[in-house]
Amino acid sequence: MNRKSAIISILAILIVLSTATISNAISIKQQPIKELISETVNHQVYLGSASIIGNGTSSTLEAVAENDLLIGLDSESSYVDFYINYDMNCGGTTDTGIITLIVSINGQDITPKIVQNQTSKNDTLKIENVEVNRQDALIFVINVAYGSVIPFYSNSTSATGAGVFSKAKTIVEKSTNPFLDFLEQHPRMFLILKYLLRL
């Protein structure tokens, strides 16, 4: 009787612990299809950031480019979205800020993206749906410019970055299931469970 109750207890524990994994998997599968498509269709490649703070008579500009990028692709060719984060604060009466992102793949320029603003704005500047292949070389330039008409004032800066597309590295993630972690740390438990199930 004790053996049967021990086996039933062990099986009950196994079922309870494995249910946590199944419920996590179900919650992932129930994500809206629209979100899954937007997350998985194009590989998102962060290239850097830009900042403009100006008051009409002076300005602080910043362009920061990621460099020596090694961008992993899961297949021989893929579509990617390049993007930078930017922050503009133009506080003068006749001033404006301009940020430009120029991307070149293997020496071929992609249509540049430009954002211009006369007030305050935080956003993302994107070049979307660019087809790339493994071994392609990437060069990009972030240009930042600020100007005012009255009084006349201008300032600019830029940053250049580079990268290459390669094969994606496989990363083995550690399990989040405590039962599987326990079994991984105590491999002899398999033998004990096997023995108990035979009784």
Tab-separated table of C-alpha atoms in Angstrom:
chain	number	residue	atom	x	y	z
A	1	MET	CA	0.000	0.000	0.000
A	2	ASN	CA	2.862	2.383	0.836
A	3	ARG	CA	4.511	1.716	-2.519
A	4	LYS	CA	1.339	2.456	-4.456
A	5	SER	CA	0.727	5.697	-2.544
A	6	ALA	CA	4.380	6.715	-3.106
A	7	ILE	CA	4.047	6.078	-6.847
A	8	ILE	CA	0.754	7.975	-6.994
A	9	SER	CA	2.308	10.868	-5.050
A	10	ILE	CA	5.300	11.011	-7.395
A	11	LEU	CA	3.063	10.911	-10.457
A	12	ALA	CA	0.874	13.668	-8.997
A	13	ILE	CA	3.959	15.845	-8.400
A	14	LEU	CA	5.179	15.182	-11.961
A	15	ILE	CA	1.788	16.153	-13.401
A	16	VAL	CA	1.597	19.365	-11.330
A	17	LEU	CA	5.137	20.439	-12.267
A	18	SER	CA	4.692	19.660	-15.956
A	19	THR	CA	1.418	21.606	-16.012
A	20	ALA	CA	3.372	24.801	-15.311
A	21	THR	CA	5.363	24.259	-18.501
A	22	ILE	CA	2.253	23.461	-20.549
A	23	SER	CA	0.397	26.521	-19.259
A	24	ASN	CA	3.375	28.740	-20.143
A	25	ALA	CA	3.454	27.275	-23.650
A	26	ILE	CA	-0.292	27.822	-24.073
A	27	SER	CA	-0.016	31.477	-23.022
A	28	ILE	CA	2.675	32.054	-25.671
A	29	LYS	CA	0.571	30.400	-28.372
A	30	GLN	CA	-2.407	32.588	-27.498
A	31	GLN	CA	-0.558	35.786	-28.449
A	32	PRO	CA	-2.462	37.709	-31.120
A	33	ILE	CA	-1.321	36.804	-34.643
A	34	LYS	CA	-0.736	40.470	-35.503
A	35	GLU	CA	1.808	40.813	-32.662
A	36	LEU	CA	3.591	37.607	-33.642
A	37	ILE	CA	3.893	38.730	-37.268
A	38	SER	CA	5.287	42.137	-36.342
A	39	GLU	CA	7.805	40.541	-33.963
A	40	THR	CA	9.046	37.811	-36.253
A	41	VAL	CA	8.802	38.922	-39.896
A	42	ASN	CA	11.703	41.382	-40.096
A	43	HIS	CA	14.913	41.247	-38.097
A	44	GLN	CA	15.239	44.533	-36.140
A	45	VAL	CA	18.733	46.077	-36.329
A	46	TYR	CA	19.529	48.911	-33.897
A	47	LEU	CA	22.087	51.310	-35.412
A	48	GLY	CA	22.385	54.025	-32.766
A	49	SER	CA	20.832	57.258	-31.562
A	50	ALA	CA	20.673	60.998	-32.230
A	51	SER	CA	19.865	63.981	-30.064
A	52	ILE	CA	19.229	67.691	-30.642
A	53	ILE	CA	18.791	70.319	-27.922
A	54	GLY	CA	18.659	73.889	-29.208
A	55	ASN	CA	17.314	77.264	-28.096
A	56	GLY	CA	17.915	79.379	-31.229
A	57	THR	CA	21.320	80.743	-30.204
A	58	SER	CA	23.114	77.575	-29.108
A	59	SER	CA	22.712	73.818	-29.427
A	60	THR	CA	23.936	70.459	-28.174
A	61	LEU	CA	23.976	67.765	-30.839
A	62	GLU	CA	24.815	64.093	-30.490
A	63	ALA	CA	25.097	61.249	-32.995
A	64	VAL	CA	26.029	57.809	-31.667
A	65	ALA	CA	26.556	54.931	-34.112
A	66	GLU	CA	26.902	51.274	-33.218
A	67	ASN	CA	30.098	49.905	-34.714
A	68	ASP	CA	31.582	46.523	-35.624
A	69	LEU	CA	28.091	45.028	-35.738
A	70	LEU	CA	27.848	41.285	-36.321
A	71	ILE	CA	24.209	40.732	-37.282
A	72	GLY	CA	23.061	37.102	-37.266
A	73	LEU	CA	20.592	35.852	-39.869
A	74	ASP	CA	18.668	32.594	-39.472
A	75	SER	CA	18.629	31.980	-43.236
A	76	GLU	CA	20.776	32.844	-46.265
A	77	SER	CA	18.672	35.937	-46.956
A	78	SER	CA	16.267	37.887	-44.786
A	79	TYR	CA	14.374	41.164	-44.533
A	80	VAL	CA	15.562	43.616	-41.906
A	81	ASP	CA	14.451	46.939	-40.451
A	82	PHE	CA	17.245	49.384	-39.549
A	83	TYR	CA	16.434	51.961	-36.897
A	84	ILE	CA	17.805	54.655	-34.608
A	85	ASN	CA	16.205	56.320	-31.602
A	86	TYR	CA	16.127	60.095	-31.605
A	87	ASP	CA	15.226	62.988	-29.314
A	88	MET	CA	14.689	66.554	-30.564
A	89	ASN	CA	14.032	69.645	-28.516
A	90	CYS	CA	13.979	72.852	-30.582
A	91	GLY	CA	13.098	75.731	-28.211
A	92	GLY	CA	13.789	78.785	-30.398
A	93	THR	CA	11.198	80.763	-32.344
A	94	THR	CA	12.628	80.171	-35.847
A	95	ASP	CA	14.752	77.052	-35.383
A	96	THR	CA	14.537	73.484	-36.661
A	97	GLY	CA	16.339	70.171	-36.280
A	98	ILE	CA	17.042	67.576	-38.957
A	99	ILE	CA	18.193	63.966	-38.492
A	100	THR	CA	19.131	61.763	-41.447
A	101	LEU	CA	19.855	58.019	-41.559
A	102	ILE	CA	21.729	56.789	-44.650
A	103	VAL	CA	22.322	53.033	-45.095
A	104	SER	CA	24.528	51.340	-47.680
A	105	ILE	CA	24.645	47.557	-48.310
A	106	ASN	CA	27.731	46.377	-50.251
A	107	GLY	CA	28.250	49.933	-51.536
A	108	GLN	CA	24.660	50.296	-52.774
A	109	ASP	CA	22.753	53.099	-51.070
A	110	ILE	CA	19.293	52.484	-49.659
A	111	THR	CA	16.838	55.407	-49.801
A	112	PRO	CA	17.787	57.683	-46.887
A	113	LYS	CA	15.254	58.555	-44.202
A	114	ILE	CA	14.948	62.092	-42.894
A	115	VAL	CA	13.050	63.529	-39.959
A	116	GLN	CA	12.607	67.275	-39.409
A	117	ASN	CA	11.050	68.916	-36.389
A	118	GLN	CA	10.524	72.420	-35.022
A	119	THR	CA	9.343	71.513	-31.520
A	120	SER	CA	10.014	68.560	-29.189
A	121	LYS	CA	9.787	64.949	-30.253
A	122	ASN	CA	11.079	61.521	-29.212
A	123	ASP	CA	10.681	58.712	-31.722
A	124	THR	CA	12.311	56.079	-33.908
A	125	LEU	CA	13.642	56.651	-37.414
A	126	LYS	CA	13.349	53.459	-39.495
A	127	ILE	CA	14.386	52.113	-42.874
A	128	GLU	CA	12.168	49.066	-43.330
A	129	ASN	CA	11.967	45.906	-45.452
A	130	VAL	CA	15.549	45.814	-46.731
A	131	GLU	CA	16.566	42.423	-48.138
A	132	VAL	CA	20.043	41.341	-47.028
A	133	ASN	CA	22.161	38.198	-47.420
A	134	ARG	CA	24.798	36.581	-45.258
A	135	GLN	CA	28.240	38.128	-45.854
A	136	ASP	CA	26.705	41.468	-46.898
A	137	ALA	CA	28.575	44.507	-45.586
A	138	LEU	CA	26.715	47.372	-43.930
A	139	ILE	CA	27.853	51.001	-43.690
A	140	PHE	CA	25.602	53.713	-42.298
A	141	VAL	CA	25.760	57.403	-41.412
A	142	ILE	CA	23.696	59.319	-38.858
A	143	ASN	CA	23.649	63.073	-39.659
A	144	VAL	CA	22.352	65.592	-37.120
A	145	ALA	CA	21.841	69.273	-37.981
A	146	TYR	CA	20.318	72.243	-36.189
A	147	GLY	CA	19.648	75.767	-37.479
A	148	SER	CA	17.945	79.013	-36.616
A	149	VAL	CA	16.992	81.889	-38.950
A	150	ILE	CA	16.624	84.706	-36.387
A	151	PRO	CA	19.215	84.989	-34.982
A	152	PHE	CA	21.186	83.143	-37.652
A	153	TYR	CA	22.809	80.042	-36.140
A	154	SER	CA	23.718	76.543	-37.369
A	155	ASN	CA	25.485	73.443	-36.063
A	156	SER	CA	25.901	69.845	-37.248
A	157	THR	CA	27.543	66.541	-36.399
A	158	SER	CA	27.554	62.980	-37.697
A	159	ALA	CA	28.563	59.428	-36.811
A	160	THR	CA	29.448	56.476	-39.033
A	161	GLY	CA	29.075	52.782	-38.247
A	162	ALA	CA	29.684	49.470	-39.985
A	163	GLY	CA	28.732	45.830	-39.681
A	164	VAL	CA	28.408	42.507	-41.434
A	165	PHE	CA	25.601	39.958	-41.724
A	166	SER	CA	26.479	36.402	-40.725
A	167	LYS	CA	24.970	33.140	-39.592
A	168	ALA	CA	22.960	33.418	-36.370
A	169	LYS	CA	24.433	31.753	-33.308
A	170	THR	CA	22.338	29.109	-31.590
A	171	ILE	CA	21.746	29.949	-27.947
A	172	VAL	CA	20.562	27.182	-25.651
A	173	GLU	CA	18.223	28.649	-23.072
A	174	LYS	CA	18.061	27.206	-19.584
A	175	SER	CA	14.725	25.715	-18.609
A	176	THR	CA	12.440	27.739	-16.327
A	177	ASN	CA	10.660	24.622	-15.075
A	178	PRO	CA	11.854	23.814	-11.524
A	179	PHE	CA	11.129	20.111	-11.971
A	180	LEU	CA	13.275	19.860	-15.116
A	181	ASP	CA	16.028	21.867	-13.408
A	182	PHE	CA	15.921	19.444	-10.469
A	183	LEU	CA	16.163	16.419	-12.768
A	184	GLU	CA	19.046	18.026	-14.671
A	185	GLN	CA	20.955	18.560	-11.416
A	186	HIS	CA	20.123	15.052	-10.103
A	187	PRO	CA	20.356	12.636	-13.052
A	188	ARG	CA	20.052	9.610	-10.758
A	189	MET	CA	16.449	10.558	-10.051
A	190	PHE	CA	15.547	9.083	-13.464
A	191	LEU	CA	16.748	5.699	-12.284
A	192	ILE	CA	14.815	5.972	-9.025
A	193	LEU	CA	11.628	7.008	-10.851
A	194	LYS	CA	12.087	4.177	-13.312
A	195	TYR	CA	12.473	1.700	-10.448
A	196	LEU	CA	9.393	3.026	-8.627
A	197	LEU	CA	7.265	2.790	-11.768
A	198	ARG	CA	8.177	-0.906	-12.129
A	199	LEU	CA	6.816	-1.720	-8.647
